[in-house]
Amino acid sequence: MEALLCSEIPNNIRSSINDLSSSSSSYTWPIMTSSSSSMEEIPRCDWDLSLSAVISSAPTGSDAIGAIEFDPTGEILATGGIARKIRSYRLSSLLGSHDDHVTTSESCICTPAKLSSLKWRPDLAGRVIGSGDYDGVVTEYDVEKQVPVFERDEHGGRRIWSVDYTLFNGSTVGVSGSDDGTVQMWDPRAGGLEETFRPGGGAAVCSVEFDPFGGPSLAVGSADRNAYVYDIRRPVDPIVVLDGHSKTVTYARFMDPHTIVTGSTDGSLKLWDIANGRGVVRTYRGHVNSRNFVGLSVWRHGGLVVSGSENNEVFVYDKRWGEPVWVRGLGQVDRFGSDRMFVSCVCWRQVDEDWCTLVAGGSDGVLQILSGKRS
């Protein structure tokens, strides 16, 4: 098994999982007791999540999932990772299947390198998906025709950890962050380089995300232990520096235009108020994360944050409380969080308000789809 590791540790981890115990149960956190105080004072999960589908890829050796992305409609799900394949699935087909385990995708694109990031082009109605790979190349693919339609190689062969797109002032803008310490923004239509900047003084860039609400902000997570917010109209210097983690910031995600959630290999998530200068609003702890990319996603409609974990469990946090409100194991569980099977990627579906859908992928290449309504 090859793990998706942060820049500050070795690239390969191989271990036996024969001594791991099996667990796929879910539970709320903390466990309620008769001596507990009122419900208003205790973290609670307002959603009744349950397992809806399991998707297993063909056994081809290492198949750790590094990226999960829904298209803008929320109907098409794409995955990529160590296996050098972009697989796409139609969500309605997965949820309507009577099989316990789905093993075939609707389309499969073979790529020349291992993938760390995927993002759908927002201007092309789910027809084109962009990828960042271990060779430092951003490639866009026509999903229906299964062919590359655009490529840019500007990171000097250094691994790309994250890609994103936005529609701003009527134009599509792409961005990538890499081990070379740079963030690069470009116009996908022309392919020309527009801006290059170094947020962490040369430290690896682990995460990039545009404001999904259409604003001019760009959030960046860096191996220098900080996250940064830039105005893409003048990305010379950051407008906000988020200094509070003690190790690499692996993810930076917008909860809303004024609030960002960051994840780090210090084992915590943090909620930041970037509008009023309040800094850290809340710190979330419970999951295990000291060395791997485990995934981070926010469901903006429901105010929920999900993180993977190195003990092979999924942790859901409500933004109101620092403790998890729901936890589920993805099969083999290591309670000590060692370098064995772990949750490597997570993603919320964003289109619904009354029904939530969560997808989690593991270092074994297996996807689980969890869904539910408000309880």
PDB file of N, CA and C in Angstrom, residues 176-255:
ATOM      1  N   SER A 176      -2.965  26.185  -9.309  1.00  0.00           N
ATOM      2  CA  SER A 176      -2.332  24.953  -8.842  1.00  0.00           C
ATOM      3  C   SER A 176      -1.306  25.288  -7.775  1.00  0.00           C
ATOM      4  N   GLY A 177      -1.136  24.367  -6.825  1.00  0.00           N
ATOM      5  CA  GLY A 177      -0.134  24.495  -5.773  1.00  0.00           C
ATOM      6  C   GLY A 177       0.747  23.267  -5.766  1.00  0.00           C
ATOM      7  N   SER A 178       2.053  23.457  -5.531  1.00  0.00           N
ATOM      8  CA  SER A 178       3.004  22.381  -5.781  1.00  0.00           C
ATOM      9  C   SER A 178       4.078  22.290  -4.713  1.00  0.00           C
ATOM     10  N   ASP A 179       4.793  21.167  -4.752  1.00  0.00           N
ATOM     11  CA  ASP A 179       5.969  20.959  -3.917  1.00  0.00           C
ATOM     12  C   ASP A 179       7.084  21.964  -4.206  1.00  0.00           C
ATOM     13  N   ASP A 180       7.015  22.638  -5.361  1.00  0.00           N
ATOM     14  CA  ASP A 180       8.046  23.619  -5.691  1.00  0.00           C
ATOM     15  C   ASP A 180       7.868  24.930  -4.932  1.00  0.00           C
ATOM     16  N   GLY A 181       6.819  24.986  -4.089  1.00  0.00           N
ATOM     17  CA  GLY A 181       6.601  26.165  -3.252  1.00  0.00           C
ATOM     18  C   GLY A 181       5.846  27.286  -3.924  1.00  0.00           C
ATOM     19  N   THR A 182       5.336  27.061  -5.140  1.00  0.00           N
ATOM     20  CA  THR A 182       4.641  28.129  -5.847  1.00  0.00           C
ATOM     21  C   THR A 182       3.150  27.854  -5.968  1.00  0.00           C
ATOM     22  N   VAL A 183       2.391  28.939  -6.043  1.00  0.00           N
ATOM     23  CA  VAL A 183       1.001  28.936  -6.485  1.00  0.00           C
ATOM     24  C   VAL A 183       0.991  29.591  -7.856  1.00  0.00           C
ATOM     25  N   GLN A 184       0.355  28.940  -8.837  1.00  0.00           N
ATOM     26  CA  GLN A 184       0.302  29.488 -10.190  1.00  0.00           C
ATOM     27  C   GLN A 184      -1.143  29.616 -10.632  1.00  0.00           C
ATOM     28  N   MET A 185      -1.504  30.800 -11.126  1.00  0.00           N
ATOM     29  CA  MET A 185      -2.835  31.055 -11.666  1.00  0.00           C
ATOM     30  C   MET A 185      -2.720  31.289 -13.165  1.00  0.00           C
ATOM     31  N   TRP A 186      -3.713  30.791 -13.912  1.00  0.00           N
ATOM     32  CA  TRP A 186      -3.670  30.921 -15.365  1.00  0.00           C
ATOM     33  C   TRP A 186      -5.085  30.935 -15.940  1.00  0.00           C
ATOM     34  N   ASP A 187      -5.178  31.340 -17.204  1.00  0.00           N
ATOM     35  CA  ASP A 187      -6.419  31.313 -17.963  1.00  0.00           C
ATOM     36  C   ASP A 187      -6.441  30.008 -18.764  1.00  0.00           C
ATOM     37  N   PRO A 188      -7.332  29.060 -18.439  1.00  0.00           N
ATOM     38  CA  PRO A 188      -7.331  27.772 -19.148  1.00  0.00           C
ATOM     39  C   PRO A 188      -7.623  27.899 -20.636  1.00  0.00           C
ATOM     40  N   ARG A 189      -8.302  28.951 -21.033  1.00  0.00           N
ATOM     41  CA  ARG A 189      -8.622  29.089 -22.457  1.00  0.00           C
ATOM     42  C   ARG A 189      -7.381  29.424 -23.269  1.00  0.00           C
ATOM     43  N   ALA A 190      -6.505  30.267 -22.702  1.00  0.00           N
ATOM     44  CA  ALA A 190      -5.300  30.667 -23.425  1.00  0.00           C
ATOM     45  C   ALA A 190      -4.093  29.827 -23.036  1.00  0.00           C
ATOM     46  N   GLY A 191      -4.108  29.312 -21.807  1.00  0.00           N
ATOM     47  CA  GLY A 191      -3.004  28.491 -21.344  1.00  0.00           C
ATOM     48  C   GLY A 191      -1.809  29.281 -20.869  1.00  0.00           C
ATOM     49  N   GLY A 192      -1.866  30.588 -20.953  1.00  0.00           N
ATOM     50  CA  GLY A 192      -0.734  31.409 -20.552  1.00  0.00           C
ATOM     51  C   GLY A 192      -0.637  31.560 -19.045  1.00  0.00           C
ATOM     52  N   LEU A 193       0.562  31.747 -18.547  1.00  0.00           N
ATOM     53  CA  LEU A 193       0.792  31.954 -17.122  1.00  0.00           C
ATOM     54  C   LEU A 193       0.454  33.395 -16.763  1.00  0.00           C
ATOM     55  N   GLU A 194      -0.407  33.568 -15.788  1.00  0.00           N
ATOM     56  CA  GLU A 194      -0.813  34.912 -15.397  1.00  0.00           C
ATOM     57  C   GLU A 194      -0.088  35.379 -14.141  1.00  0.00           C
ATOM     58  N   GLU A 195      -0.040  34.528 -13.112  1.00  0.00           N
ATOM     59  CA  GLU A 195       0.581  34.929 -11.847  1.00  0.00           C
ATOM     60  C   GLU A 195       1.290  33.732 -11.217  1.00  0.00           C
ATOM     61  N   THR A 196       2.452  33.998 -10.615  1.00  0.00           N
ATOM     62  CA  THR A 196       3.153  33.010  -9.799  1.00  0.00           C
ATOM     63  C   THR A 196       3.598  33.685  -8.513  1.00  0.00           C
ATOM     64  N   PHE A 197       3.313  33.053  -7.367  1.00  0.00           N
ATOM     65  CA  PHE A 197       3.757  33.620  -6.097  1.00  0.00           C
ATOM     66  C   PHE A 197       4.085  32.492  -5.128  1.00  0.00           C
ATOM     67  N   ARG A 198       4.884  32.821  -4.088  1.00  0.00           N
ATOM     68  CA  ARG A 198       5.381  31.844  -3.120  1.00  0.00           C
ATOM     69  C   ARG A 198       4.867  32.209  -1.733  1.00  0.00           C
ATOM     70  N   PRO A 199       3.768  31.580  -1.290  1.00  0.00           N
ATOM     71  CA  PRO A 199       3.173  31.970  -0.006  1.00  0.00           C
ATOM     72  C   PRO A 199       4.053  31.677   1.197  1.00  0.00           C
ATOM     73  N   GLY A 200       4.754  30.551   1.209  1.00  0.00           N
ATOM     74  CA  GLY A 200       5.497  30.140   2.396  1.00  0.00           C
ATOM     75  C   GLY A 200       6.984  30.269   2.262  1.00  0.00           C
ATOM     76  N   GLY A 201       7.450  31.180   1.431  1.00  0.00           N
ATOM     77  CA  GLY A 201       8.881  31.359   1.268  1.00  0.00           C
ATOM     78  C   GLY A 201       9.589  30.167   0.677  1.00  0.00           C
ATOM     79  N   GLY A 202       8.887  29.391  -0.117  1.00  0.00           N
ATOM     80  CA  GLY A 202       9.481  28.217  -0.746  1.00  0.00           C
ATOM     81  C   GLY A 202       9.017  26.896  -0.189  1.00  0.00           C
ATOM     82  N   ALA A 203       8.263  26.895   0.926  1.00  0.00           N
ATOM     83  CA  ALA A 203       7.714  25.652   1.473  1.00  0.00           C
ATOM     84  C   ALA A 203       6.651  25.097   0.530  1.00  0.00           C
ATOM     85  N   ALA A 204       6.460  23.795   0.550  1.00  0.00           N
ATOM     86  CA  ALA A 204       5.491  23.148  -0.332  1.00  0.00           C
ATOM     87  C   ALA A 204       4.100  23.718  -0.120  1.00  0.00           C
ATOM     88  N   VAL A 205       3.370  23.897  -1.225  1.00  0.00           N
ATOM     89  CA  VAL A 205       1.982  24.341  -1.177  1.00  0.00           C
ATOM     90  C   VAL A 205       1.104  23.104  -1.262  1.00  0.00           C
ATOM     91  N   CYS A 206       0.314  22.865  -0.226  1.00  0.00           N
ATOM     92  CA  CYS A 206      -0.467  21.631  -0.115  1.00  0.00           C
ATOM     93  C   CYS A 206      -1.921  21.778  -0.544  1.00  0.00           C
ATOM     94  N   SER A 207      -2.441  23.006  -0.540  1.00  0.00           N
ATOM     95  CA  SER A 207      -3.867  23.197  -0.807  1.00  0.00           C
ATOM     96  C   SER A 207      -4.108  24.565  -1.404  1.00  0.00           C
ATOM     97  N   VAL A 208      -4.979  24.624  -2.420  1.00  0.00           N
ATOM     98  CA  VAL A 208      -5.446  25.895  -2.976  1.00  0.00           C
ATOM     99  C   VAL A 208      -6.944  25.791  -3.196  1.00  0.00           C
ATOM    100  N   GLU A 209      -7.674  26.839  -2.836  1.00  0.00           N
ATOM    101  CA  GLU A 209      -9.112  26.864  -3.095  1.00  0.00           C
ATOM    102  C   GLU A 209      -9.584  28.298  -3.279  1.00  0.00           C
ATOM    103  N   PHE A 210     -10.255  28.549  -4.416  1.00  0.00           N
ATOM    104  CA  PHE A 210     -10.903  29.819  -4.641  1.00  0.00           C
ATOM    105  C   PHE A 210     -12.166  29.918  -3.787  1.00  0.00           C
ATOM    106  N   ASP A 211     -12.577  31.148  -3.499  1.00  0.00           N
ATOM    107  CA  ASP A 211     -13.856  31.376  -2.837  1.00  0.00           C
ATOM    108  C   ASP A 211     -14.960  30.791  -3.719  1.00  0.00           C
ATOM    109  N   PRO A 212     -15.664  29.737  -3.276  1.00  0.00           N
ATOM    110  CA  PRO A 212     -16.685  29.101  -4.126  1.00  0.00           C
ATOM    111  C   PRO A 212     -17.934  29.949  -4.302  1.00  0.00           C
ATOM    112  N   PHE A 213     -18.014  31.075  -3.583  1.00  0.00           N
ATOM    113  CA  PHE A 213     -19.160  31.965  -3.697  1.00  0.00           C
ATOM    114  C   PHE A 213     -18.924  33.067  -4.736  1.00  0.00           C
ATOM    115  N   GLY A 214     -17.803  33.007  -5.436  1.00  0.00           N
ATOM    116  CA  GLY A 214     -17.541  33.934  -6.520  1.00  0.00           C
ATOM    117  C   GLY A 214     -16.738  35.160  -6.162  1.00  0.00           C
ATOM    118  N   GLY A 215     -16.281  35.254  -4.927  1.00  0.00           N
ATOM    119  CA  GLY A 215     -15.478  36.391  -4.509  1.00  0.00           C
ATOM    120  C   GLY A 215     -14.044  36.287  -4.993  1.00  0.00           C
ATOM    121  N   PRO A 216     -13.230  37.313  -4.732  1.00  0.00           N
ATOM    122  CA  PRO A 216     -11.860  37.348  -5.246  1.00  0.00           C
ATOM    123  C   PRO A 216     -10.827  36.669  -4.356  1.00  0.00           C
ATOM    124  N   SER A 217     -11.254  35.935  -3.329  1.00  0.00           N
ATOM    125  CA  SER A 217     -10.310  35.366  -2.368  1.00  0.00           C
ATOM    126  C   SER A 217      -9.806  33.992  -2.812  1.00  0.00           C
ATOM    127  N   LEU A 218      -8.565  33.713  -2.448  1.00  0.00           N
ATOM    128  CA  LEU A 218      -7.936  32.419  -2.674  1.00  0.00           C
ATOM    129  C   LEU A 218      -7.299  31.978  -1.364  1.00  0.00           C
ATOM    130  N   ALA A 219      -7.666  30.775  -0.883  1.00  0.00           N
ATOM    131  CA  ALA A 219      -7.087  30.224   0.349  1.00  0.00           C
ATOM    132  C   ALA A 219      -5.984  29.236  -0.011  1.00  0.00           C
ATOM    133  N   VAL A 220      -4.869  29.313   0.720  1.00  0.00           N
ATOM    134  CA  VAL A 220      -3.703  28.485   0.444  1.00  0.00           C
ATOM    135  C   VAL A 220      -3.226  27.842   1.745  1.00  0.00           C
ATOM    136  N   GLY A 221      -2.979  26.532   1.720  1.00  0.00           N
ATOM    137  CA  GLY A 221      -2.381  25.832   2.848  1.00  0.00           C
ATOM    138  C   GLY A 221      -0.944  25.491   2.535  1.00  0.00           C
ATOM    139  N   SER A 222      -0.033  25.693   3.494  1.00  0.00           N
ATOM    140  CA  SER A 222       1.393  25.560   3.228  1.00  0.00           C
ATOM    141  C   SER A 222       2.083  24.669   4.250  1.00  0.00           C
ATOM    142  N   ALA A 223       3.196  24.074   3.824  1.00  0.00           N
ATOM    143  CA  ALA A 223       4.008  23.258   4.725  1.00  0.00           C
ATOM    144  C   ALA A 223       4.770  24.101   5.738  1.00  0.00           C
ATOM    145  N   ASP A 224       4.701  25.428   5.633  1.00  0.00           N
ATOM    146  CA  ASP A 224       5.369  26.278   6.626  1.00  0.00           C
ATOM    147  C   ASP A 224       4.503  26.480   7.873  1.00  0.00           C
ATOM    148  N   ARG A 225       3.402  25.695   7.973  1.00  0.00           N
ATOM    149  CA  ARG A 225       2.493  25.676   9.128  1.00  0.00           C
ATOM    150  C   ARG A 225       1.455  26.794   9.104  1.00  0.00           C
ATOM    151  N   ASN A 226       1.419  27.581   8.056  1.00  0.00           N
ATOM    152  CA  ASN A 226       0.453  28.665   7.947  1.00  0.00           C
ATOM    153  C   ASN A 226      -0.513  28.421   6.798  1.00  0.00           C
ATOM    154  N   ALA A 227      -1.663  29.089   6.867  1.00  0.00           N
ATOM    155  CA  ALA A 227      -2.550  29.231   5.717  1.00  0.00           C
ATOM    156  C   ALA A 227      -2.583  30.709   5.353  1.00  0.00           C
ATOM    157  N   TYR A 228      -2.874  30.978   4.090  1.00  0.00           N
ATOM    158  CA  TYR A 228      -2.861  32.346   3.590  1.00  0.00           C
ATOM    159  C   TYR A 228      -4.123  32.609   2.789  1.00  0.00           C
ATOM    160  N   VAL A 229      -4.560  33.868   2.803  1.00  0.00           N
ATOM    161  CA  VAL A 229      -5.669  34.299   1.960  1.00  0.00           C
ATOM    162  C   VAL A 229      -5.160  35.426   1.072  1.00  0.00           C
ATOM    163  N   TYR A 230      -5.368  35.266  -0.234  1.00  0.00           N
ATOM    164  CA  TYR A 230      -4.947  36.255  -1.223  1.00  0.00           C
ATOM    165  C   TYR A 230      -6.157  36.851  -1.928  1.00  0.00           C
ATOM    166  N   ASP A 231      -6.033  38.086  -2.370  1.00  0.00           N
ATOM    167  CA  ASP A 231      -6.962  38.690  -3.305  1.00  0.00           C
ATOM    168  C   ASP A 231      -6.399  38.432  -4.698  1.00  0.00           C
ATOM    169  N   ILE A 232      -7.117  37.655  -5.512  1.00  0.00           N
ATOM    170  CA  ILE A 232      -6.566  37.239  -6.800  1.00  0.00           C
ATOM    171  C   ILE A 232      -6.412  38.412  -7.764  1.00  0.00           C
ATOM    172  N   ARG A 233      -6.979  39.561  -7.436  1.00  0.00           N
ATOM    173  CA  ARG A 233      -6.789  40.716  -8.307  1.00  0.00           C
ATOM    174  C   ARG A 233      -5.408  41.344  -8.114  1.00  0.00           C
ATOM    175  N   ARG A 234      -4.815  41.127  -6.923  1.00  0.00           N
ATOM    176  CA  ARG A 234      -3.472  41.619  -6.623  1.00  0.00           C
ATOM    177  C   ARG A 234      -2.766  40.622  -5.701  1.00  0.00           C
ATOM    178  N   PRO A 235      -2.351  39.470  -6.225  1.00  0.00           N
ATOM    179  CA  PRO A 235      -1.785  38.422  -5.360  1.00  0.00           C
ATOM    180  C   PRO A 235      -0.303  38.624  -5.058  1.00  0.00           C
ATOM    181  N   VAL A 236       0.071  39.847  -4.756  1.00  0.00           N
ATOM    182  CA  VAL A 236       1.471  40.131  -4.437  1.00  0.00           C
ATOM    183  C   VAL A 236       1.788  39.678  -3.020  1.00  0.00           C
ATOM    184  N   ASP A 237       0.955  40.097  -2.072  1.00  0.00           N
ATOM    185  CA  ASP A 237       1.102  39.712  -0.665  1.00  0.00           C
ATOM    186  C   ASP A 237      -0.235  39.217  -0.152  1.00  0.00           C
ATOM    187  N   PRO A 238      -0.233  38.294   0.812  1.00  0.00           N
ATOM    188  CA  PRO A 238      -1.507  37.818   1.375  1.00  0.00           C
ATOM    189  C   PRO A 238      -2.225  38.921   2.129  1.00  0.00           C
ATOM    190  N   ILE A 239      -3.542  38.907   2.070  1.00  0.00           N
ATOM    191  CA  ILE A 239      -4.326  39.868   2.840  1.00  0.00           C
ATOM    192  C   ILE A 239      -4.554  39.375   4.262  1.00  0.00           C
ATOM    193  N   VAL A 240      -4.441  38.051   4.455  1.00  0.00           N
ATOM    194  CA  VAL A 240      -4.579  37.462   5.787  1.00  0.00           C
ATOM    195  C   VAL A 240      -3.580  36.310   5.900  1.00  0.00           C
ATOM    196  N   VAL A 241      -2.902  36.218   7.040  1.00  0.00           N
ATOM    197  CA  VAL A 241      -2.068  35.068   7.361  1.00  0.00           C
ATOM    198  C   VAL A 241      -2.691  34.360   8.559  1.00  0.00           C
ATOM    199  N   LEU A 242      -2.993  33.077   8.397  1.00  0.00           N
ATOM    200  CA  LEU A 242      -3.626  32.288   9.448  1.00  0.00           C
ATOM    201  C   LEU A 242      -2.548  31.465  10.141  1.00  0.00           C
ATOM    202  N   ASP A 243      -2.101  31.959  11.266  1.00  0.00           N
ATOM    203  CA  ASP A 243      -0.981  31.380  12.008  1.00  0.00           C
ATOM    204  C   ASP A 243      -1.505  30.778  13.301  1.00  0.00           C
ATOM    205  N   GLY A 244      -1.493  29.440  13.406  1.00  0.00           N
ATOM    206  CA  GLY A 244      -2.014  28.806  14.604  1.00  0.00           C
ATOM    207  C   GLY A 244      -1.752  27.314  14.676  1.00  0.00           C
ATOM    208  N   HIS A 245      -1.448  26.698  13.535  1.00  0.00           N
ATOM    209  CA  HIS A 245      -1.124  25.277  13.524  1.00  0.00           C
ATOM    210  C   HIS A 245       0.352  25.073  13.851  1.00  0.00           C
ATOM    211  N   SER A 246       0.663  23.895  14.375  1.00  0.00           N
ATOM    212  CA  SER A 246       2.048  23.596  14.745  1.00  0.00           C
ATOM    213  C   SER A 246       2.756  22.704  13.732  1.00  0.00           C
ATOM    214  N   LYS A 247       2.028  22.232  12.698  1.00  0.00           N
ATOM    215  CA  LYS A 247       2.635  21.432  11.638  1.00  0.00           C
ATOM    216  C   LYS A 247       2.014  21.835  10.298  1.00  0.00           C
ATOM    217  N   THR A 248       2.375  21.121   9.254  1.00  0.00           N
ATOM    218  CA  THR A 248       1.936  21.422   7.897  1.00  0.00           C
ATOM    219  C   THR A 248       0.424  21.626   7.804  1.00  0.00           C
ATOM    220  N   VAL A 249      -0.009  22.691   7.124  1.00  0.00           N
ATOM    221  CA  VAL A 249      -1.422  22.914   6.831  1.00  0.00           C
ATOM    222  C   VAL A 249      -1.725  22.220   5.508  1.00  0.00           C
ATOM    223  N   THR A 250      -2.454  21.126   5.580  1.00  0.00           N
ATOM    224  CA  THR A 250      -2.708  20.303   4.411  1.00  0.00           C
ATOM    225  C   THR A 250      -3.937  20.743   3.624  1.00  0.00           C
ATOM    226  N   TYR A 251      -4.874  21.437   4.289  1.00  0.00           N
ATOM    227  CA  TYR A 251      -6.114  21.843   3.624  1.00  0.00           C
ATOM    228  C   TYR A 251      -6.548  23.219   4.116  1.00  0.00           C
ATOM    229  N   ALA A 252      -7.165  23.984   3.206  1.00  0.00           N
ATOM    230  CA  ALA A 252      -7.822  25.240   3.561  1.00  0.00           C
ATOM    231  C   ALA A 252      -9.094  25.325   2.727  1.00  0.00           C
ATOM    232  N   ARG A 253     -10.260  25.328   3.395  1.00  0.00           N
ATOM    233  CA  ARG A 253     -11.552  25.272   2.719  1.00  0.00           C
ATOM    234  C   ARG A 253     -12.464  26.405   3.212  1.00  0.00           C
ATOM    235  N   PHE A 254     -13.205  27.016   2.286  1.00  0.00           N
ATOM    236  CA  PHE A 254     -14.157  28.058   2.636  1.00  0.00           C
ATOM    237  C   PHE A 254     -15.446  27.443   3.169  1.00  0.00           C
ATOM    238  N   MET A 255     -15.860  27.871   4.365  1.00  0.00           N
ATOM    239  CA  MET A 255     -17.187  27.545   4.866  1.00  0.00           C
ATOM    240  C   MET A 255     -18.200  28.541   4.317  1.00  0.00           C
TER     241      MET A 255
END
